[in-house]
XYZ file of C-alpha atoms in Angstrom:
691
model
C -23.040 10.075 -51.781
C -25.657 9.800 -49.070
C -29.279 9.359 -50.119
C -32.479 9.385 -48.199
C -34.983 6.541 -48.011
C -36.824 8.061 -50.861
C -33.993 7.645 -53.417
C -35.738 4.569 -54.628
C -38.863 6.586 -55.254
C -37.615 8.124 -58.537
C -38.787 6.777 -61.805
C -36.947 3.670 -62.947
C -36.213 3.375 -66.634
C -37.972 0.130 -67.267
C -39.164 -1.313 -70.588
C -42.926 -0.932 -70.886
C -42.989 1.979 -68.406
C -43.706 0.792 -64.943
C -45.336 2.945 -62.248
C -43.253 5.308 -60.200
C -42.245 3.730 -56.892
C -43.269 5.110 -53.542
C -40.939 6.602 -50.957
C -40.696 3.268 -49.157
C -37.337 1.457 -49.020
C -36.454 -0.601 -52.102
C -36.997 -4.336 -51.684
C -35.361 -7.017 -53.840
C -37.669 -8.215 -56.609
C -37.252 -10.734 -59.412
C -36.484 -7.853 -61.719
C -33.742 -6.469 -59.525
C -32.220 -9.583 -57.963
C -32.798 -12.746 -59.908
C -33.336 -11.927 -63.555
C -30.656 -10.787 -65.924
C -30.851 -7.185 -67.123
C -29.443 -5.467 -70.185
C -26.064 -3.876 -69.602
C -26.367 -0.199 -68.837
C -23.854 2.394 -67.655
C -23.610 2.644 -63.890
C -25.086 5.924 -62.662
C -25.540 7.579 -59.303
C -29.043 6.280 -59.137
C -29.990 2.674 -59.665
C -31.245 2.038 -63.202
C -32.643 -1.343 -64.106
C -34.316 -2.527 -67.291
C -36.599 -5.483 -67.730
C -35.531 -8.116 -70.147
C -37.352 -10.605 -72.253
C -37.584 -14.176 -71.094
C -34.302 -15.944 -71.501
C -32.796 -19.399 -71.315
C -32.302 -20.495 -67.698
C -28.853 -21.759 -68.516
C -27.887 -18.329 -69.728
C -29.322 -16.803 -66.557
C -27.085 -19.050 -64.427
C -23.888 -17.867 -66.131
C -24.041 -14.080 -66.766
C -21.762 -12.675 -69.416
C -20.466 -9.141 -69.745
C -23.446 -8.421 -72.071
C -25.876 -10.103 -69.745
C -24.958 -8.988 -66.198
C -27.201 -8.414 -63.217
C -28.026 -4.768 -62.500
C -26.177 -3.507 -59.446
C -27.894 -0.913 -57.193
C -26.005 2.095 -56.131
C -24.480 2.243 -52.600
C -27.183 4.635 -51.524
C -30.034 2.328 -52.612
C -28.208 -0.715 -51.139
C -27.876 1.159 -47.866
C -31.630 1.731 -47.888
C -32.050 -1.985 -48.382
C -29.720 -2.749 -45.503
C -31.443 -0.328 -43.163
C -34.885 -1.611 -44.175
C -33.854 -5.174 -43.772
C -32.377 -4.317 -40.343
C -35.526 -2.659 -39.131
C -37.969 -5.051 -40.868
C -36.390 -8.248 -39.572
C -35.442 -7.215 -36.081
C -38.039 -9.532 -34.691
C -36.734 -12.508 -36.631
C -33.672 -12.944 -34.410
C -30.875 -14.877 -36.038
C -32.343 -14.429 -39.555
C -31.473 -10.675 -39.570
C -27.715 -11.101 -40.305
C -28.440 -13.390 -43.179
C -31.043 -11.020 -44.527
C -28.525 -8.162 -44.404
C -25.933 -10.351 -46.125
C -28.515 -11.088 -48.872
C -29.182 -7.408 -49.309
C -25.516 -6.565 -49.589
C -24.939 -9.473 -52.034
C -27.778 -8.429 -54.372
C -26.519 -8.186 -57.917
C -23.181 -9.895 -57.200
C -21.079 -10.881 -60.235
C -18.663 -13.749 -60.424
C -15.799 -11.397 -59.641
C -17.632 -10.173 -56.567
C -18.313 -13.737 -55.532
C -14.611 -14.605 -55.842
C -13.720 -11.479 -53.833
C -16.248 -12.453 -51.191
C -14.753 -15.943 -50.956
C -11.236 -14.474 -50.559
C -12.444 -12.157 -47.911
C -14.151 -14.937 -45.955
C -10.856 -16.881 -46.010
C -8.979 -13.790 -44.792
C -11.544 -13.302 -42.057
C -11.097 -16.877 -40.853
C -7.268 -16.367 -40.733
C -7.614 -13.055 -38.991
C -10.073 -14.449 -36.519
C -7.598 -17.087 -35.449
C -4.875 -14.516 -35.066
C -7.171 -12.330 -33.043
C -8.125 -15.082 -30.664
C -4.503 -16.022 -30.279
C -3.484 -12.386 -29.554
C -6.283 -11.898 -27.065
C -5.258 -15.004 -25.238
C -1.886 -13.418 -24.381
C -3.495 -10.629 -22.374
C -2.308 -10.838 -18.754
C -4.733 -11.184 -15.882
C -6.415 -7.799 -15.544
C -6.019 -5.605 -12.480
C -9.531 -4.687 -11.329
C -8.308 -1.605 -9.523
C -7.416 0.141 -12.809
C -10.174 -1.296 -14.994
C -13.192 0.509 -13.458
C -14.267 2.570 -10.443
C -14.178 0.678 -7.206
C -17.299 -0.729 -5.538
C -17.334 2.114 -2.994
C -18.354 4.626 -5.775
C -21.069 2.260 -7.098
C -22.405 1.737 -3.591
C -22.494 5.501 -3.047
C -24.450 5.923 -6.252
C -26.867 3.142 -5.290
C -27.466 4.570 -1.795
C -28.031 8.012 -3.263
C -30.551 6.566 -5.675
C -32.478 4.781 -2.946
C -32.494 7.934 -0.862
C -33.828 9.990 -3.731
C -36.449 7.372 -4.499
C -37.643 7.346 -0.884
C -37.487 11.099 -0.271
C -38.462 12.424 -3.664
C -40.560 9.770 -5.395
C -42.441 12.386 -7.403
C -39.243 13.663 -8.929
C -38.121 10.161 -9.905
C -41.504 9.402 -11.410
C -41.485 12.640 -13.385
C -38.107 11.682 -14.858
C -39.432 8.261 -15.869
C -42.629 9.704 -17.377
C -40.665 12.206 -19.369
C -38.342 9.508 -20.670
C -41.118 7.198 -21.783
C -43.075 10.081 -23.279
C -40.080 11.160 -25.387
C -39.449 7.519 -26.477
C -43.071 6.938 -27.596
C -43.118 10.271 -29.430
C -39.886 9.355 -31.258
C -41.289 5.913 -32.192
C -44.602 7.482 -33.424
C -42.758 10.033 -35.508
C -40.723 7.473 -37.343
C -43.743 5.294 -37.967
C -45.651 8.190 -39.423
C -42.678 9.164 -41.567
C -42.516 5.638 -42.991
C -46.252 5.424 -43.516
C -46.341 8.673 -45.463
C -43.286 7.669 -47.514
C -41.500 10.685 -46.131
C -37.962 10.958 -47.266
C -36.682 13.266 -44.476
C -37.163 13.398 -40.714
C -37.851 16.538 -38.772
C -34.886 18.783 -38.226
C -33.088 18.652 -34.850
C -29.981 20.191 -33.325
C -27.992 16.973 -33.039
C -26.472 17.671 -36.422
C -24.132 20.008 -34.567
C -22.474 16.955 -33.068
C -19.704 15.945 -35.522
C -20.479 12.238 -34.875
C -23.736 12.745 -36.725
C -22.450 14.712 -39.694
C -23.595 12.137 -42.284
C -26.882 13.520 -43.905
C -28.499 10.137 -43.357
C -28.685 10.796 -39.647
C -31.131 13.560 -40.520
C -32.810 12.389 -43.675
C -33.259 8.614 -43.204
C -36.119 7.683 -40.816
C -34.285 4.595 -39.502
C -31.004 6.371 -38.753
C -32.815 9.437 -37.441
C -34.864 7.270 -35.072
C -31.738 5.561 -33.758
C -29.969 8.863 -33.230
C -32.960 10.512 -31.503
C -33.419 7.533 -29.221
C -29.742 7.590 -28.310
C -30.036 11.273 -27.366
C -33.192 10.577 -25.354
C -31.484 7.739 -23.484
C -28.384 9.894 -22.859
C -30.470 12.735 -21.470
C -32.458 10.384 -19.227
C -29.304 8.850 -17.820
C -27.723 12.232 -17.118
C -30.960 13.580 -15.612
C -31.147 10.537 -13.313
C -27.659 11.037 -11.971
C -28.118 14.819 -11.587
C -31.028 14.100 -9.241
C -28.817 12.028 -6.934
C -28.016 13.554 -3.541
C -24.315 12.684 -3.333
C -22.135 13.296 -0.260
C -19.618 15.758 -1.778
C -18.337 17.417 -4.955
C -15.773 14.716 -5.529
C -18.458 12.035 -5.696
C -20.561 14.243 -7.977
C -17.700 14.773 -10.383
C -16.828 11.053 -10.419
C -20.436 9.992 -11.130
C -20.723 12.600 -13.853
C -17.499 11.351 -15.440
C -18.650 7.716 -15.323
C -22.021 8.658 -16.775
C -20.379 10.471 -19.666
C -18.212 7.426 -20.354
C -21.245 5.159 -20.586
C -23.097 7.647 -22.753
C -20.151 8.039 -25.158
C -19.517 4.289 -25.306
C -23.178 3.518 -26.291
C -23.320 6.010 -29.207
C -24.855 4.387 -32.332
C -21.813 5.472 -34.308
C -19.821 2.883 -32.359
C -21.788 -0.063 -33.826
C -21.648 -1.223 -37.412
C -25.385 -1.781 -37.907
C -26.218 1.753 -36.817
C -23.343 3.639 -38.455
C -24.280 4.854 -41.972
C -20.708 5.927 -42.754
C -19.366 2.454 -42.113
C -22.254 0.734 -43.957
C -21.770 3.008 -47.002
C -18.077 2.255 -47.025
C -18.744 -1.495 -46.713
C -21.111 -1.361 -49.674
C -18.873 0.789 -51.838
C -15.869 -1.484 -51.195
C -17.922 -4.718 -51.345
C -16.941 -5.540 -47.780
C -13.249 -4.858 -48.190
C -13.325 -2.031 -45.626
C -14.554 -4.404 -42.960
C -11.817 -6.901 -43.689
C -9.213 -4.095 -43.528
C -10.753 -2.965 -40.308
C -10.337 -6.456 -38.833
C -6.713 -6.453 -39.982
C -6.157 -3.149 -38.162
C -7.762 -4.535 -35.048
C -5.564 -7.669 -35.070
C -2.465 -5.568 -35.651
C -3.235 -3.335 -32.655
C -4.006 -6.313 -30.348
C -0.812 -8.088 -31.356
C 1.248 -4.986 -30.817
C -0.166 -4.336 -27.335
C 0.121 -7.733 -25.745
C -3.559 -8.705 -26.045
C -5.014 -5.278 -25.112
C -7.127 -3.351 -27.538
C -5.337 -0.030 -27.956
C -6.199 1.789 -31.185
C -3.295 3.298 -33.091
C -3.640 7.031 -33.513
C -0.854 7.440 -36.080
C 1.098 5.464 -38.638
C 4.064 4.112 -36.701
C 6.011 3.460 -39.922
C 5.739 6.993 -41.244
C 8.313 8.588 -38.947
C 11.835 7.866 -37.793
C 13.192 10.084 -35.017
C 16.378 11.709 -36.269
C 15.455 11.315 -39.955
C 12.152 13.090 -40.608
C 11.267 14.184 -37.066
C 13.535 15.531 -34.323
C 16.241 16.503 -36.772
C 17.870 19.662 -35.312
C 21.622 19.578 -35.509
C 23.389 18.794 -32.215
C 25.364 16.239 -30.261
C 25.027 14.321 -27.028
C 27.644 15.833 -24.684
C 26.858 13.854 -21.488
C 25.118 10.588 -20.603
C 23.996 8.891 -17.411
C 21.817 5.843 -16.794
C 18.820 8.224 -16.470
C 19.306 10.840 -19.183
C 21.304 12.100 -22.115
C 22.239 15.797 -22.395
C 22.072 17.280 -25.930
C 23.806 20.494 -26.966
C 22.567 22.054 -30.249
C 24.917 23.651 -32.725
C 24.671 27.470 -32.999
C 22.925 29.102 -35.880
C 24.371 32.614 -35.225
C 27.861 33.955 -35.002
C 27.193 35.349 -31.516
C 25.093 33.905 -28.680
C 23.807 35.032 -25.327
C 26.292 34.600 -22.511
C 23.861 32.769 -20.202
C 23.131 29.239 -21.550
C 19.628 27.767 -21.663
C 18.728 24.288 -20.377
C 15.347 22.710 -21.170
C 13.859 19.849 -19.104
C 11.046 18.111 -21.099
C 8.514 15.797 -19.415
C 9.513 12.115 -19.099
C 5.918 10.965 -19.620
C 6.631 11.490 -23.306
C 9.780 12.319 -25.257
C 11.627 15.591 -25.826
C 11.137 15.853 -29.598
C 7.708 17.422 -29.138
C 9.800 20.570 -29.097
C 11.535 19.565 -32.350
C 8.878 17.861 -34.541
C 9.937 19.448 -37.813
C 11.778 22.656 -38.815
C 8.555 24.576 -39.398
C 7.347 24.204 -35.752
C 10.501 23.425 -33.856
C 11.004 25.419 -30.685
C 14.504 24.025 -30.538
C 15.374 25.499 -33.944
C 13.744 28.796 -33.095
C 15.630 29.220 -29.788
C 18.995 28.443 -31.516
C 18.135 31.056 -34.148
C 17.510 33.599 -31.388
C 21.103 33.218 -30.296
C 20.799 30.898 -27.300
C 23.296 28.162 -26.418
C 20.666 25.513 -26.049
C 20.826 22.246 -24.103
C 17.954 19.774 -23.698
C 17.574 16.590 -21.634
C 16.508 13.305 -23.267
C 15.177 11.012 -20.534
C 15.646 7.272 -20.407
C 12.586 5.103 -21.057
C 12.739 3.044 -17.817
C 12.258 -0.681 -17.511
C 11.655 -2.774 -14.355
C 15.204 -2.244 -13.200
C 14.260 1.393 -12.495
C 11.530 0.412 -9.967
C 13.333 2.145 -7.039
C 14.159 5.389 -8.911
C 12.327 8.199 -7.122
C 11.757 11.941 -7.320
C 14.985 12.499 -5.512
C 16.856 10.777 -8.414
C 15.217 13.081 -10.892
C 15.975 16.163 -8.881
C 19.579 14.966 -8.604
C 19.622 14.563 -12.406
C 18.443 18.138 -12.696
C 21.388 19.327 -10.544
C 23.816 17.176 -12.432
C 22.689 18.505 -15.815
C 22.982 22.076 -14.565
C 26.509 21.362 -13.431
C 27.401 19.952 -16.817
C 25.968 22.971 -18.669
C 27.879 25.315 -16.379
C 31.102 23.414 -16.900
C 30.686 23.212 -20.731
C 29.931 26.943 -21.038
C 32.209 28.189 -18.215
C 29.222 30.093 -16.859
C 28.280 30.143 -13.173
C 24.533 30.632 -13.861
C 21.994 29.481 -16.378
C 18.342 29.879 -17.460
C 16.080 26.802 -17.221
C 12.812 25.657 -18.665
C 10.480 22.860 -17.360
C 7.531 21.461 -19.312
C 4.499 19.730 -17.588
C 5.688 17.253 -14.961
C 9.264 18.432 -15.637
C 8.100 21.906 -14.614
C 6.664 20.565 -11.373
C 10.006 18.849 -10.634
C 11.901 21.953 -11.653
C 9.881 23.870 -9.043
C 10.921 21.305 -6.409
C 14.527 21.765 -7.502
C 14.326 25.509 -7.279
C 12.840 25.246 -3.749
C 15.684 22.898 -2.776
C 18.383 25.266 -4.183
C 16.756 28.146 -2.240
C 16.989 26.220 1.001
C 20.580 25.295 0.240
C 21.539 28.868 -0.611
C 22.481 27.925 -4.165
C 21.854 30.734 -6.752
C 22.957 28.930 -9.925
C 19.555 29.512 -11.631
C 19.311 32.947 -13.217
C 15.656 32.570 -14.327
C 13.081 29.832 -14.803
C 10.258 29.273 -17.316
C 7.436 26.779 -16.655
C 5.368 25.391 -19.512
C 1.843 24.131 -18.562
C 2.992 23.276 -15.064
C 0.885 22.344 -11.953
C 2.332 23.000 -8.491
C -0.942 23.383 -6.523
C -3.189 20.301 -6.859
C -6.036 21.472 -4.615
C -8.335 21.272 -7.577
C -7.777 17.882 -9.268
C -9.780 18.990 -12.351
C -10.659 16.285 -14.876
C -8.263 13.867 -13.192
C -10.427 13.688 -10.051
C -11.722 10.213 -11.035
C -8.138 8.889 -11.342
C -6.786 10.443 -8.143
C -9.024 8.744 -5.545
C -7.803 5.894 -3.424
C -9.486 3.098 -5.364
C -7.725 3.968 -8.615
C -4.355 4.967 -6.967
C -4.418 1.737 -4.962
C -4.876 -0.080 -8.243
C -1.806 1.750 -9.658
C 0.091 0.763 -6.535
C -0.731 -2.877 -7.274
C 0.382 -2.331 -10.875
C 3.629 -0.896 -9.649
C 4.166 -3.744 -7.230
C 3.576 -6.226 -10.075
C 5.699 -4.587 -12.789
C 7.945 -2.150 -10.963
C 6.631 0.547 -13.328
C 3.651 2.678 -14.152
C 3.446 1.407 -17.695
C 3.082 3.754 -20.624
C -0.010 1.872 -21.878
C -1.937 2.550 -18.712
C -1.036 6.230 -18.694
C -1.959 6.673 -22.364
C -5.328 4.960 -21.784
C -6.034 7.294 -18.839
C -5.238 10.359 -20.924
C -7.355 9.068 -23.823
C -10.447 8.593 -21.691
C -10.392 12.281 -20.779
C -11.356 12.851 -24.436
C -12.891 9.489 -25.464
C -14.710 10.570 -28.599
C -11.549 12.151 -30.063
C -8.957 9.624 -28.776
C -10.818 6.326 -28.420
C -14.128 5.935 -30.223
C -13.465 8.173 -33.219
C -10.100 6.553 -34.099
C -11.585 3.059 -33.461
C -14.455 3.772 -35.886
C -12.123 4.983 -38.594
C -9.675 2.125 -38.131
C -11.859 -0.886 -37.379
C -15.140 -0.057 -39.018
C -14.061 2.117 -41.957
C -10.840 0.174 -42.618
C -8.713 3.283 -42.744
C -5.019 3.265 -41.866
C -3.968 5.630 -39.110
C -2.794 9.020 -40.418
C 0.853 9.990 -40.821
C 0.613 12.876 -38.352
C 3.755 13.862 -36.459
C 1.932 15.162 -33.351
C -0.101 11.954 -33.010
C 2.990 9.864 -33.653
C 4.725 11.601 -30.745
C 1.602 11.128 -28.576
C 1.830 7.398 -29.148
C 5.572 7.255 -28.401
C 5.008 7.420 -24.636
C 7.215 6.122 -21.841
C 7.027 4.186 -18.616
C 7.423 5.816 -15.160
C 9.573 4.271 -12.441
C 7.338 2.793 -9.724
C 8.717 4.685 -6.738
C 8.645 8.092 -8.545
C 5.093 7.457 -9.808
C 3.772 6.787 -6.309
C 5.616 9.749 -4.794
C 4.003 12.005 -7.399
C 0.499 10.570 -7.024
C 0.385 10.244 -3.228
C 2.514 13.277 -2.176
C 1.869 15.889 -4.817
C -1.480 15.022 -6.402
C -3.412 13.531 -3.476
C -1.899 15.356 -0.445
C -0.943 18.550 -2.348
C 2.080 18.591 -0.027
C 4.171 21.113 -2.020
C 1.529 23.837 -1.709
C 0.366 22.766 1.774
C 2.546 21.366 4.578
C 5.670 20.896 2.447
C 6.972 18.022 0.332
C 9.640 15.871 2.052
C 12.591 15.275 -0.278
C 16.302 14.826 0.165
C 16.237 15.829 3.809
C 14.310 19.013 3.149
C 10.608 20.030 3.478
C 10.112 21.801 0.174
C 7.436 24.464 -0.169
C 6.055 26.358 -3.089
C 6.913 29.689 -1.475
C 10.619 28.743 -1.716
C 10.516 29.343 -5.486
C 12.055 32.876 -5.616
C 13.972 33.164 -8.895
C 12.661 35.440 -11.726
C 9.857 33.403 -13.249
C 7.778 33.196 -16.478
C 4.867 30.742 -16.633
C 3.253 29.766 -19.907
C -0.206 28.110 -19.840
C -2.889 27.217 -22.352
C -6.471 28.319 -22.260
C -8.177 25.007 -23.214
C -5.590 22.752 -21.521
C -7.506 19.846 -19.805
C -4.345 18.262 -18.403
C -2.869 21.295 -16.634
C -5.784 23.825 -16.507
C -4.433 27.363 -16.683
C -6.419 28.508 -13.655
C -4.771 25.849 -11.518
C -1.348 26.748 -12.898
C -2.065 30.387 -12.043
C -2.991 29.431 -8.486
C 0.438 27.757 -8.028
C 2.407 30.614 -9.535
C 0.534 33.095 -7.329
C 1.909 31.322 -4.250
C 5.505 31.295 -5.379
C 7.846 33.606 -3.535
C 9.334 35.256 -6.628
C 9.103 39.050 -6.848
C 9.570 38.968 -10.649
C 6.728 36.891 -12.162
C 5.272 36.970 -15.648
C 2.279 34.957 -16.715
C 1.370 34.083 -20.357
C -1.896 32.467 -21.334
C -1.896 30.988 -24.844
C -4.980 30.016 -26.773
C -5.498 26.298 -27.566
C -4.523 23.195 -25.603
C -1.723 21.431 -23.715
C 0.410 20.734 -26.838
C -0.899 22.974 -29.630
C -0.757 26.076 -27.379
C 2.975 25.432 -26.691
C 4.008 24.222 -30.137
C 2.703 27.427 -31.717
C 5.397 28.960 -33.987
C 5.088 32.577 -35.123
C 4.910 31.587 -38.790
C 1.553 29.890 -38.221
C -0.145 33.082 -36.999
C -2.713 30.839 -35.491
C -3.229 31.172 -31.746
C -3.103 34.465 -29.810
C -2.082 34.964 -26.167
C -2.584 37.034 -23.034
C 0.380 38.386 -21.066
C 0.464 40.105 -17.688
C 2.826 41.059 -14.938
C 3.268 40.310 -11.252
C -0.152 41.292 -9.821
C -1.363 37.945 -8.481
C -3.461 39.340 -5.637
C -6.994 39.461 -7.101
C -7.518 36.095 -8.674
C -7.060 34.582 -12.082
C -10.054 36.229 -13.728
C -8.946 39.677 -12.646
C -5.480 38.932 -13.991
C -6.916 37.955 -17.350
C -9.046 41.045 -17.578
C -6.075 43.332 -16.837
C -3.646 41.499 -19.159
C -2.848 42.488 -22.720
C -3.945 40.289 -25.634
C -1.838 39.913 -28.759
C -2.591 37.939 -31.882
C -0.159 35.244 -32.912
C 2.413 33.120 -31.049
C 3.733 33.896 -27.615
C 7.229 32.801 -28.594
C 8.509 36.351 -29.579
C 7.261 37.989 -26.337
C 8.792 35.207 -24.230
C 11.938 35.536 -26.359
C 12.160 39.220 -25.408
C 11.658 38.268 -21.713
C 14.363 35.610 -21.923
C 16.831 37.801 -23.839
C 16.660 40.413 -21.036
C 17.898 37.770 -18.636
C 20.442 36.042 -20.879
C 23.321 38.449 -20.630
C 25.575 40.033 -23.237
C 26.437 38.520 -26.633
C 29.594 36.361 -26.883
C 31.135 34.252 -29.698
C 29.082 31.186 -30.539
C 29.963 27.946 -28.684
C 30.590 24.910 -30.897
C 29.840 21.642 -29.069
C 32.351 19.691 -31.179
C 31.916 15.995 -31.909
C 30.305 15.076 -28.620
C 29.579 11.422 -27.772
C 27.296 10.842 -30.750
C 24.885 12.915 -32.866
C 21.457 14.201 -31.695
C 18.832 13.051 -31.041
C 20.888 10.474 -29.160
C 20.117 6.879 -28.271
C 17.611 6.974 -25.392
C 14.924 8.599 -27.582
C 14.724 5.463 -29.695
C 13.804 3.189 -26.789
C 10.090 2.327 -27.016
C 7.919 1.223 -24.102
C 7.224 -2.531 -24.186
């Protein structure tokens, strides 16, 4: 539907044959805005016909046969853009001019709709102000980098300015030169009536996929200037002489956040997609966007947290997380689910899965087509999975030792229920880290209950903090400590926000544009629904994890003190399979490999799946989507050498892991029926949402 500025330059079908227009943007004229025109079918291009003089009274009350001509959305967008650029110097008159352009050709029905929308906006505005007023006093420590980082950057800038003034001057001259060139180019394009701007490579950025970013001089100028500004800001920070790599990575992250935040796509007046939608819907999209914003603010206690998925589209246990099973054990911290067998015989050694408690277990059981739970049961495993409690403030003093104790208790229950002395275990993400601590503890106690262990996207060596480096420095962690002191919890909302700003264009700005500026409802997408169903962390456990494991890297260094033992990564000696994901930004595969390489096991297998933290794990064979690398126990020559020597296979890693697991699962025995249990899967704890 997008048109260039020259769309108004086509011949208009006018009585008497007027001259062809130039390529300049269309301006309202008496013929197109004030006088009645003969009714004509609406076409893709604006078509207007002059009419003979008529009675003023008839002009004031258009009839179906005497209605004003309505320009197409493309032409109206040209008018909006032209009005925007032409009246920029007129200050407060610009919004009214834009409104006049949008309202050109309005009918009585449109006027009524406009009045209704204005009334809705007034009501929504009051609700928005009321919701925002409920936001608690912000905690500065978690809102932005601390003053120490800003002071470091300022000192580095002054040092660069004093020691390398020519370099700073060169950067400034290049910036102003690029800016003037961009301004001159757009002026010449407008003067020539040129419908298209020069080609550039920014179209590769999906934010600028609308053809108007390339073809319309106004939008192309805005886009190019944004890219010039972004490059200048990044160049300026790259020139800074910072004290260490940590400061460099933090400054680079902060710079990227500013650059992404200031993108023209994030503002209505400079987003052609949003303007087109507003014109096509006669402003309805903007009202719906405001409704979406108010809904999100009301749901999140005054905070603006954009919804990524339709919360009403799914119900756990009905159309998501539906595998057949029962809860066989319950404690204040977790429920233990046993799934019903799908085969007449099962492997003798049971399988127990520990999912992360940052989110909920049904990521492994979204729907039958991609359910790892269903697949494992079909492979003949007696499968148990833990469903963690979503803690409230009463769990403030629950620590890592309580989670390790829960691991041991769940293992005991599985052994009792299956009459087996040993079992195979799986840990995913933070649950894999805690499983590694548990395995080290069992080793020091001389307990051999674990037959084999599998780690999904697990970090055990935090020497490289990766993309989390900005969130693992003292200023931010101290802010989290204040948050824990205030609430007794590391709240789900804060963790979700932190994760989102690792990918802000995909998880913050893009969804906000679609929801608030385009007026779209969040999609009914099971993975995004699960992503939004996050949980709180107990305060004590969160600080032990952040201070002891992430900041001090104690498990891989001097040892992590827990339950009277100093646990070390080398104490993990059971047969081990680690599954990582190639583009995982939360648990980078190279860092996972570094941890596994230090483990004491003599039987280690490493699998590297294509894709990211979730899609690489939830990768069923039926999809035939992502391939994987698999290698053995040679961890002596670095991760790159391992990858080069490993074997690559197309498709899911599930079958190859299934073979590895079956070799360690014992003989086949009659299937174990869990009976009635306490209540059906997925249990009760999974339905508790974070406040």
